[in-house]
mmCIF file of N, CA, C and O in Angstrom:
data_model
loop_
_atom_site.group_PDB
_atom_site.id
_atom_site.type_symbol
_atom_site.label_atom_id
_atom_site.label_comp_id
_atom_site.label_asym_id
_atom_site.label_seq_id
_atom_site.Cartn_x
_atom_site.Cartn_y
_atom_site.Cartn_z
ATOM 1 N N VAL A 2 89.752 -1.721 187.359
ATOM 2 C CA VAL A 2 88.712 -2.108 188.281
ATOM 3 C C VAL A 2 89.313 -1.980 189.683
ATOM 4 O O VAL A 2 90.095 -2.818 190.105
ATOM 5 N N TYR A 3 88.952 -0.905 190.352
ATOM 6 C CA TYR A 3 89.539 -0.625 191.655
ATOM 7 C C TYR A 3 88.727 -1.224 192.790
ATOM 8 O O TYR A 3 87.536 -1.472 192.661
ATOM 9 N N LEU A 4 89.386 -1.402 193.924
ATOM 10 C CA LEU A 4 88.690 -1.778 195.143
ATOM 11 C C LEU A 4 87.672 -0.700 195.484
ATOM 12 O O LEU A 4 87.836 0.461 195.085
ATOM 13 N N ASN A 5 86.649 -1.059 196.257
ATOM 14 C CA ASN A 5 85.709 -0.024 196.673
ATOM 15 C C ASN A 5 86.366 0.841 197.752
ATOM 16 O O ASN A 5 87.440 0.521 198.264
ATOM 17 N N GLY A 6 85.725 1.950 198.089
ATOM 18 C CA GLY A 6 86.312 2.908 199.016
ATOM 19 C C GLY A 6 86.648 2.331 200.374
ATOM 20 O O GLY A 6 87.701 2.621 200.948
ATOM 21 N N THR A 7 85.771 1.493 200.914
ATOM 22 C CA THR A 7 86.012 0.881 202.219
ATOM 23 C C THR A 7 87.259 0.001 202.179
ATOM 24 O O THR A 7 88.099 0.050 203.079
ATOM 25 N N ALA A 8 87.385 -0.790 201.123
ATOM 26 C CA ALA A 8 88.551 -1.669 200.986
ATOM 27 C C ALA A 8 89.822 -0.858 200.760
ATOM 28 O O ALA A 8 90.892 -1.217 201.272
ATOM 29 N N LEU A 9 89.736 0.238 200.009
ATOM 30 C CA LEU A 9 90.902 1.098 199.805
ATOM 31 C C LEU A 9 91.360 1.715 201.121
ATOM 32 O O LEU A 9 92.561 1.774 201.408
ATOM 33 N N ASP A 10 90.399 2.166 201.931
ATOM 34 C CA ASP A 10 90.744 2.739 203.237
ATOM 35 C C ASP A 10 91.400 1.694 204.133
ATOM 36 O O ASP A 10 92.379 1.985 204.827
ATOM 37 N N ALA A 11 90.867 0.474 204.131
ATOM 38 C CA ALA A 11 91.426 -0.596 204.953
ATOM 39 C C ALA A 11 92.841 -0.950 204.496
ATOM 40 O O ALA A 11 93.739 -1.166 205.321
ATOM 41 N N LEU A 12 93.053 -0.981 203.193
ATOM 42 C CA LEU A 12 94.375 -1.279 202.650
ATOM 43 C C LEU A 12 95.380 -0.207 203.062
ATOM 44 O O LEU A 12 96.493 -0.516 203.489
ATOM 45 N N ALA A 13 94.980 1.054 202.970
ATOM 46 C CA ALA A 13 95.860 2.154 203.364
ATOM 47 C C ALA A 13 96.166 2.098 204.859
ATOM 48 O O ALA A 13 97.310 2.302 205.283
ATOM 49 N N ALA A 14 95.139 1.809 205.669
ATOM 50 C CA ALA A 14 95.330 1.749 207.121
ATOM 51 C C ALA A 14 96.242 0.588 207.520
ATOM 52 O O ALA A 14 97.013 0.701 208.476
ATOM 53 N N ALA A 15 96.165 -0.507 206.801
ATOM 54 C CA ALA A 15 96.991 -1.675 207.098
ATOM 55 C C ALA A 15 98.439 -1.493 206.655
ATOM 56 O O ALA A 15 99.312 -2.265 207.065
ATOM 57 N N ASN A 16 98.676 -0.485 205.819
ATOM 58 C CA ASN A 16 100.013 -0.247 205.277
ATOM 59 C C ASN A 16 100.373 1.234 205.388
ATOM 60 O O ASN A 16 100.616 1.901 204.379
ATOM 61 N N PRO A 17 100.429 1.780 206.615
ATOM 62 C CA PRO A 17 100.633 3.220 206.768
ATOM 63 C C PRO A 17 101.973 3.732 206.230
ATOM 64 O O PRO A 17 102.087 4.907 205.876
ATOM 65 N N SER A 18 102.961 2.861 206.131
ATOM 66 C CA SER A 18 104.259 3.311 205.629
ATOM 67 C C SER A 18 104.320 3.359 204.106
ATOM 68 O O SER A 18 105.275 3.891 203.542
ATOM 69 N N ASN A 19 103.305 2.824 203.439
ATOM 70 C CA ASN A 19 103.280 2.815 201.974
ATOM 71 C C ASN A 19 102.248 3.827 201.491
ATOM 72 O O ASN A 19 101.072 3.513 201.342
ATOM 73 N N ARG A 20 102.682 5.047 201.227
ATOM 74 C CA ARG A 20 101.767 6.110 200.810
ATOM 75 C C ARG A 20 101.124 5.823 199.455
ATOM 76 O O ARG A 20 100.075 6.373 199.141
ATOM 77 N N LEU A 21 101.725 4.962 198.652
ATOM 78 C CA LEU A 21 101.148 4.631 197.347
ATOM 79 C C LEU A 21 99.820 3.896 197.488
ATOM 80 O O LEU A 21 98.978 3.947 196.592
ATOM 81 N N LEU A 22 99.623 3.207 198.607
ATOM 82 C CA LEU A 22 98.381 2.481 198.813
ATOM 83 C C LEU A 22 97.269 3.373 199.355
ATOM 84 O O LEU A 22 96.158 2.929 199.579
ATOM 85 N N GLY A 23 97.545 4.644 199.521
ATOM 86 C CA GLY A 23 96.544 5.595 199.976
ATOM 87 C C GLY A 23 95.692 6.145 198.854
ATOM 88 O O GLY A 23 94.711 6.852 199.098
ATOM 89 N N VAL A 24 96.049 5.826 197.633
ATOM 90 C CA VAL A 24 95.292 6.305 196.471
ATOM 91 C C VAL A 24 95.069 5.156 195.507
ATOM 92 O O VAL A 24 95.835 4.198 195.467
ATOM 93 N N ARG A 25 94.020 5.257 194.714
ATOM 94 C CA ARG A 25 93.709 4.196 193.760
ATOM 95 C C ARG A 25 94.677 4.255 192.583
ATOM 96 O O ARG A 25 95.308 5.268 192.317
ATOM 97 N N GLY A 26 94.777 3.150 191.885
ATOM 98 C CA GLY A 26 95.554 3.103 190.658
ATOM 99 C C GLY A 26 96.885 2.388 190.785
ATOM 100 O O GLY A 26 97.414 1.891 189.803
ATOM 101 N N ASN A 27 97.420 2.361 191.974
ATOM 102 C CA ASN A 27 98.707 1.698 192.166
ATOM 103 C C ASN A 27 98.511 0.198 192.341
ATOM 104 O O ASN A 27 97.421 -0.254 192.702
ATOM 105 N N PRO A 28 99.558 -0.601 192.110
ATOM 106 C CA PRO A 28 99.442 -2.036 192.340
ATOM 107 C C PRO A 28 98.932 -2.320 193.746
ATOM 108 O O PRO A 28 99.368 -1.686 194.713
ATOM 109 N N GLY A 29 97.989 -3.229 193.849
ATOM 110 C CA GLY A 29 97.396 -3.583 195.130
ATOM 111 C C GLY A 29 96.056 -2.933 195.378
ATOM 112 O O GLY A 29 95.354 -3.292 196.302
ATOM 113 N N THR A 30 95.687 -1.956 194.546
ATOM 114 C CA THR A 30 94.424 -1.235 194.750
ATOM 115 C C THR A 30 93.327 -1.702 193.798
ATOM 116 O O THR A 30 92.280 -1.069 193.710
ATOM 117 N N HIS A 31 93.574 -2.797 193.113
ATOM 118 C CA HIS A 31 92.602 -3.301 192.140
ATOM 119 C C HIS A 31 91.834 -4.499 192.703
ATOM 120 O O HIS A 31 92.372 -5.290 193.465
ATOM 121 N N ASP A 32 90.584 -4.614 192.314
ATOM 122 C CA ASP A 32 89.736 -5.735 192.711
ATOM 123 C C ASP A 32 89.913 -6.825 191.654
ATOM 124 O O ASP A 32 89.221 -6.844 190.633
ATOM 125 N N ILE A 33 90.862 -7.699 191.900
ATOM 126 C CA ILE A 33 91.214 -8.734 190.918
ATOM 127 C C ILE A 33 90.039 -9.666 190.647
ATOM 128 O O ILE A 33 89.774 -10.028 189.500
ATOM 129 N N GLY A 34 89.312 -10.062 191.693
ATOM 130 C CA GLY A 34 88.169 -10.958 191.506
ATOM 131 C C GLY A 34 87.110 -10.351 190.614
ATOM 132 O O GLY A 34 86.581 -11.019 189.715
ATOM 133 N N LEU A 35 86.785 -9.079 190.834
ATOM 134 C CA LEU A 35 85.787 -8.406 189.999
ATOM 135 C C LEU A 35 86.294 -8.256 188.569
ATOM 136 O O LEU A 35 85.541 -8.462 187.610
ATOM 137 N N ALA A 36 87.557 -7.933 188.413
ATOM 138 C CA ALA A 36 88.118 -7.812 187.069
ATOM 139 C C ALA A 36 88.050 -9.141 186.328
ATOM 140 O O ALA A 36 87.612 -9.200 185.169
ATOM 141 N N LEU A 37 88.458 -10.222 187.004
ATOM 142 C CA LEU A 37 88.447 -11.538 186.352
ATOM 143 C C LEU A 37 87.035 -11.975 185.989
ATOM 144 O O LEU A 37 86.814 -12.531 184.906
ATOM 145 N N SER A 38 86.069 -11.729 186.882
ATOM 146 C CA SER A 38 84.697 -12.138 186.568
ATOM 147 C C SER A 38 84.126 -11.302 185.419
ATOM 148 O O SER A 38 83.379 -11.824 184.583
ATOM 149 N N THR A 39 84.492 -10.032 185.343
ATOM 150 C CA THR A 39 84.029 -9.192 184.239
ATOM 151 C C THR A 39 84.643 -9.662 182.922
ATOM 152 O O THR A 39 83.943 -9.798 181.915
ATOM 153 N N PHE A 40 85.944 -9.935 182.944
ATOM 154 C CA PHE A 40 86.604 -10.417 181.724
ATOM 155 C C PHE A 40 86.037 -11.769 181.296
ATOM 156 O O PHE A 40 85.855 -12.025 180.102
ATOM 157 N N ALA A 41 85.754 -12.645 182.257
ATOM 158 C CA ALA A 41 85.179 -13.961 181.931
ATOM 159 C C ALA A 41 83.802 -13.795 181.297
ATOM 160 O O ALA A 41 83.476 -14.492 180.336
ATOM 161 N N ALA A 42 82.996 -12.883 181.828
ATOM 162 C CA ALA A 42 81.664 -12.652 181.260
ATOM 163 C C ALA A 42 81.774 -12.124 179.835
ATOM 164 O O ALA A 42 81.009 -12.522 178.948
ATOM 165 N N LEU A 43 82.716 -11.236 179.600
ATOM 166 C CA LEU A 43 82.917 -10.710 178.241
ATOM 167 C C LEU A 43 83.392 -11.818 177.302
ATOM 168 O O LEU A 43 82.932 -11.920 176.159
ATOM 169 N N ASP A 44 84.291 -12.656 177.796
ATOM 170 C CA ASP A 44 84.784 -13.773 176.988
ATOM 171 C C ASP A 44 83.654 -14.751 176.668
ATOM 172 O O ASP A 44 83.530 -15.222 175.525
ATOM 173 N N ASP A 45 82.813 -15.044 177.653
ATOM 174 C CA ASP A 45 81.664 -15.927 177.428
ATOM 175 C C ASP A 45 80.717 -15.333 176.393
ATOM 176 O O ASP A 45 80.171 -16.046 175.553
ATOM 177 N N ALA A 46 80.513 -14.017 176.470
ATOM 178 C CA ALA A 46 79.619 -13.361 175.510
ATOM 179 C C ALA A 46 80.157 -13.486 174.099
ATOM 180 O O ALA A 46 79.399 -13.690 173.149
ATOM 181 N N LEU A 47 81.455 -13.383 173.943
ATOM 182 C CA LEU A 47 82.051 -13.550 172.616
ATOM 183 C C LEU A 47 81.871 -14.976 172.119
ATOM 184 O O LEU A 47 81.591 -15.203 170.953
ATOM 185 N N ALA A 48 82.023 -15.951 173.013
ATOM 186 C CA ALA A 48 81.895 -17.353 172.626
ATOM 187 C C ALA A 48 80.456 -17.709 172.272
ATOM 188 O O ALA A 48 80.208 -18.487 171.351
ATOM 189 N N GLU A 49 79.489 -17.135 172.994
ATOM 190 C CA GLU A 49 78.082 -17.453 172.780
ATOM 191 C C GLU A 49 77.468 -16.637 171.644
ATOM 192 O O GLU A 49 76.431 -17.003 171.116
ATOM 193 N N GLY A 50 78.082 -15.538 171.296
ATOM 194 C CA GLY A 50 77.469 -14.619 170.343
ATOM 195 C C GLY A 50 76.616 -13.628 171.124
ATOM 196 O O GLY A 50 76.002 -13.974 172.132
ATOM 197 N N SER A 51 76.588 -12.418 170.697
ATOM 198 C CA SER A 51 75.938 -11.354 171.469
ATOM 199 C C SER A 51 74.442 -11.562 171.652
ATOM 200 O O SER A 51 73.874 -11.120 172.638
ATOM 201 N N ALA A 52 73.790 -12.250 170.732
ATOM 202 C CA ALA A 52 72.339 -12.444 170.844
ATOM 203 C C ALA A 52 71.989 -13.353 172.014
ATOM 204 O O ALA A 52 70.965 -13.178 172.666
ATOM 205 N N ALA A 53 72.841 -14.341 172.300
ATOM 206 C CA ALA A 53 72.561 -15.295 173.368
ATOM 207 C C ALA A 53 73.098 -14.846 174.721
ATOM 208 O O ALA A 53 72.700 -15.375 175.748
ATOM 209 N N ALA A 54 73.993 -13.890 174.731
ATOM 210 C CA ALA A 54 74.643 -13.489 175.978
ATOM 211 C C ALA A 54 73.758 -12.547 176.793
ATOM 212 O O ALA A 54 73.088 -11.673 176.240
ATOM 213 N N PRO A 55 73.751 -12.738 178.104
ATOM 214 C CA PRO A 55 73.010 -11.797 178.954
ATOM 215 C C PRO A 55 73.745 -10.453 179.001
ATOM 216 O O PRO A 55 74.934 -10.391 178.684
ATOM 217 N N PRO A 56 73.073 -9.391 179.415
ATOM 218 C CA PRO A 56 73.761 -8.094 179.531
ATOM 219 C C PRO A 56 74.921 -8.205 180.534
ATOM 220 O O PRO A 56 74.812 -8.896 181.550
ATOM 221 N N ILE A 57 76.009 -7.547 180.228
ATOM 222 C CA ILE A 57 77.184 -7.591 181.091
ATOM 223 C C ILE A 57 77.399 -6.195 181.668
ATOM 224 O O ILE A 57 77.569 -5.227 180.922
ATOM 225 N N LEU A 58 77.369 -6.114 182.990
ATOM 226 C CA LEU A 58 77.626 -4.842 183.649
ATOM 227 C C LEU A 58 79.123 -4.576 183.691
ATOM 228 O O LEU A 58 79.912 -5.466 183.986
ATOM 229 N N LEU A 59 79.493 -3.346 183.360
ATOM 230 C CA LEU A 59 80.893 -2.944 183.376
ATOM 231 C C LEU A 59 81.134 -2.055 184.594
ATOM 232 O O LEU A 59 80.551 -0.977 184.707
ATOM 233 N N PRO A 60 81.975 -2.500 185.529
ATOM 234 C CA PRO A 60 82.214 -1.720 186.731
ATOM 235 C C PRO A 60 82.655 -0.299 186.403
ATOM 236 O O PRO A 60 83.393 -0.060 185.445
ATOM 237 N N ARG A 61 82.177 0.628 187.204
ATOM 238 C CA ARG A 61 82.486 2.041 186.990
ATOM 239 C C ARG A 61 82.977 2.632 188.299
ATOM 240 O O ARG A 61 82.443 2.339 189.364
ATOM 241 N N TYR A 62 83.984 3.478 188.216
ATOM 242 C CA TYR A 62 84.537 4.166 189.382
ATOM 243 C C TYR A 62 84.168 5.632 189.268
ATOM 244 O O TYR A 62 84.313 6.238 188.209
ATOM 245 N N ASP A 63 83.682 6.208 190.349
ATOM 246 C CA ASP A 63 83.268 7.612 190.349
ATOM 247 C C ASP A 63 84.231 8.399 191.231
ATOM 248 O O ASP A 63 84.212 8.286 192.459
ATOM 249 N N LYS A 64 85.085 9.192 190.599
ATOM 250 C CA LYS A 64 86.100 9.951 191.332
ATOM 251 C C LYS A 64 85.507 11.059 192.193
ATOM 252 O O LYS A 64 86.182 11.583 193.070
ATOM 253 N N ALA A 65 84.257 11.411 191.988
ATOM 254 C CA ALA A 65 83.630 12.481 192.767
ATOM 255 C C ALA A 65 83.100 12.001 194.122
ATOM 256 O O ALA A 65 82.839 12.818 195.003
ATOM 257 N N LEU A 66 82.936 10.706 194.291
ATOM 258 C CA LEU A 66 82.394 10.184 195.552
ATOM 259 C C LEU A 66 83.415 10.326 196.685
ATOM 260 O O LEU A 66 84.603 10.504 196.450
ATOM 261 N N ARG A 67 82.938 10.213 197.892
ATOM 262 C CA ARG A 67 83.751 10.280 199.107
ATOM 263 C C ARG A 67 84.598 11.554 199.152
ATOM 264 O O ARG A 67 85.788 11.527 199.434
ATOM 265 N N GLY A 68 83.969 12.669 198.852
ATOM 266 C CA GLY A 68 84.666 13.948 198.951
ATOM 267 C C GLY A 68 85.816 14.091 197.979
ATOM 268 O O GLY A 68 86.801 14.754 198.271
ATOM 269 N N GLY A 69 85.710 13.455 196.816
ATOM 270 C CA GLY A 69 86.754 13.530 195.801
ATOM 271 C C GLY A 69 87.806 12.450 195.912
ATOM 272 O O GLY A 69 88.715 12.389 195.092
ATOM 273 N N ARG A 70 87.686 11.575 196.916
ATOM 274 C CA ARG A 70 88.632 10.459 197.037
ATOM 275 C C ARG A 70 88.227 9.299 196.153
ATOM 276 O O ARG A 70 89.032 8.418 195.860
ATOM 277 N N GLY A 71 86.978 9.269 195.716
ATOM 278 C CA GLY A 71 86.505 8.255 194.792
ATOM 279 C C GLY A 71 86.013 6.988 195.454
ATOM 280 O O GLY A 71 86.367 6.676 196.586
ATOM 281 N N ASP A 72 85.164 6.284 194.721
ATOM 282 C CA ASP A 72 84.625 5.000 195.155
ATOM 283 C C ASP A 72 83.994 4.333 193.946
ATOM 284 O O ASP A 72 83.713 4.982 192.936
ATOM 285 N N ARG A 73 83.794 3.041 194.056
ATOM 286 C CA ARG A 73 83.100 2.328 192.999
ATOM 287 C C ARG A 73 81.663 2.835 192.958
ATOM 288 O O ARG A 73 81.016 2.986 193.990
ATOM 289 N N ALA A 74 81.181 3.124 191.777
ATOM 290 C CA ALA A 74 79.803 3.594 191.608
ATOM 291 C C ALA A 74 78.844 2.463 191.961
ATOM 292 O O ALA A 74 79.192 1.273 191.836
ATOM 293 N N PRO A 75 77.629 2.795 192.406
ATOM 294 C CA PRO A 75 76.635 1.746 192.660
ATOM 295 C C PRO A 75 76.368 0.938 191.383
ATOM 296 O O PRO A 75 76.414 1.483 190.271
ATOM 297 N N ARG A 76 76.098 -0.351 191.546
ATOM 298 C CA ARG A 76 75.848 -1.228 190.381
ATOM 299 C C ARG A 76 74.760 -0.668 189.471
ATOM 300 O O ARG A 76 74.799 -0.864 188.262
ATOM 301 N N SER A 77 73.803 0.031 190.053
ATOM 302 C CA SER A 77 72.718 0.595 189.239
ATOM 303 C C SER A 77 73.228 1.643 188.253
ATOM 304 O O SER A 77 72.525 1.987 187.307
ATOM 305 N N GLN A 78 74.431 2.122 188.443
ATOM 306 C CA GLN A 78 75.018 3.133 187.558
ATOM 307 C C GLN A 78 76.065 2.567 186.605
ATOM 308 O O GLN A 78 76.658 3.293 185.824
ATOM 309 N N TRP A 79 76.304 1.268 186.679
ATOM 310 C CA TRP A 79 77.286 0.658 185.779
ATOM 311 C C TRP A 79 76.684 0.529 184.386
ATOM 312 O O TRP A 79 75.551 0.079 184.222
ATOM 313 N N PRO A 80 77.426 0.901 183.353
ATOM 314 C CA PRO A 80 76.917 0.698 181.992
ATOM 315 C C PRO A 80 76.987 -0.784 181.624
ATOM 316 O O PRO A 80 77.666 -1.573 182.286
ATOM 317 N N THR A 81 76.272 -1.146 180.589
ATOM 318 C CA THR A 81 76.348 -2.512 180.081
ATOM 319 C C THR A 81 77.235 -2.537 178.849
ATOM 320 O O THR A 81 77.362 -1.544 178.135
ATOM 321 N N ALA A 82 77.843 -3.692 178.614
ATOM 322 C CA ALA A 82 78.672 -3.847 177.433
ATOM 323 C C ALA A 82 77.797 -3.685 176.194
ATOM 324 O O ALA A 82 76.656 -4.135 176.173
ATOM 325 N N PRO A 83 78.333 -3.053 175.161
ATOM 326 C CA PRO A 83 77.536 -2.880 173.946
ATOM 327 C C PRO A 83 77.226 -4.210 173.272
ATOM 328 O O PRO A 83 77.979 -5.172 173.396
ATOM 329 N N VAL A 84 76.104 -4.258 172.599
ATOM 330 C CA VAL A 84 75.705 -5.445 171.854
ATOM 331 C C VAL A 84 76.633 -5.581 170.648
ATOM 332 O O VAL A 84 77.079 -4.598 170.079
ATOM 333 N N GLY A 85 76.904 -6.805 170.256
ATOM 334 C CA GLY A 85 77.738 -7.034 169.088
ATOM 335 C C GLY A 85 79.210 -6.935 169.419
ATOM 336 O O GLY A 85 79.938 -6.169 168.835
ATOM 337 N N LEU A 86 79.648 -7.722 170.399
ATOM 338 C CA LEU A 86 81.038 -7.671 170.826
ATOM 339 C C LEU A 86 82.003 -8.261 169.814
ATOM 340 O O LEU A 86 83.194 -8.147 169.976
ATOM 341 N N GLU A 87 81.471 -8.909 168.794
ATOM 342 C CA GLU A 87 82.367 -9.532 167.831
ATOM 343 C C GLU A 87 83.270 -8.474 167.330
ATOM 344 O O GLU A 87 84.197 -8.374 166.836
#
């Protein structure tokens, strides 16, 4: 679960001497809050049973956005977790 493009650009600009922060995937380029909330929702769905759980959106990253530099896909394009997580 990566930071969105704007946040990735800001991170790279704030750390010009660290070229690793100029691309996604390296430590520091992940959206920890979004990852934790997604994992918590999945965990809740397992505890409640899939029939009672609301649909869970799974964040998606689109490497084709921003001229091939990538960005988080719009929420409308995120898939939902499959039913029956047990």
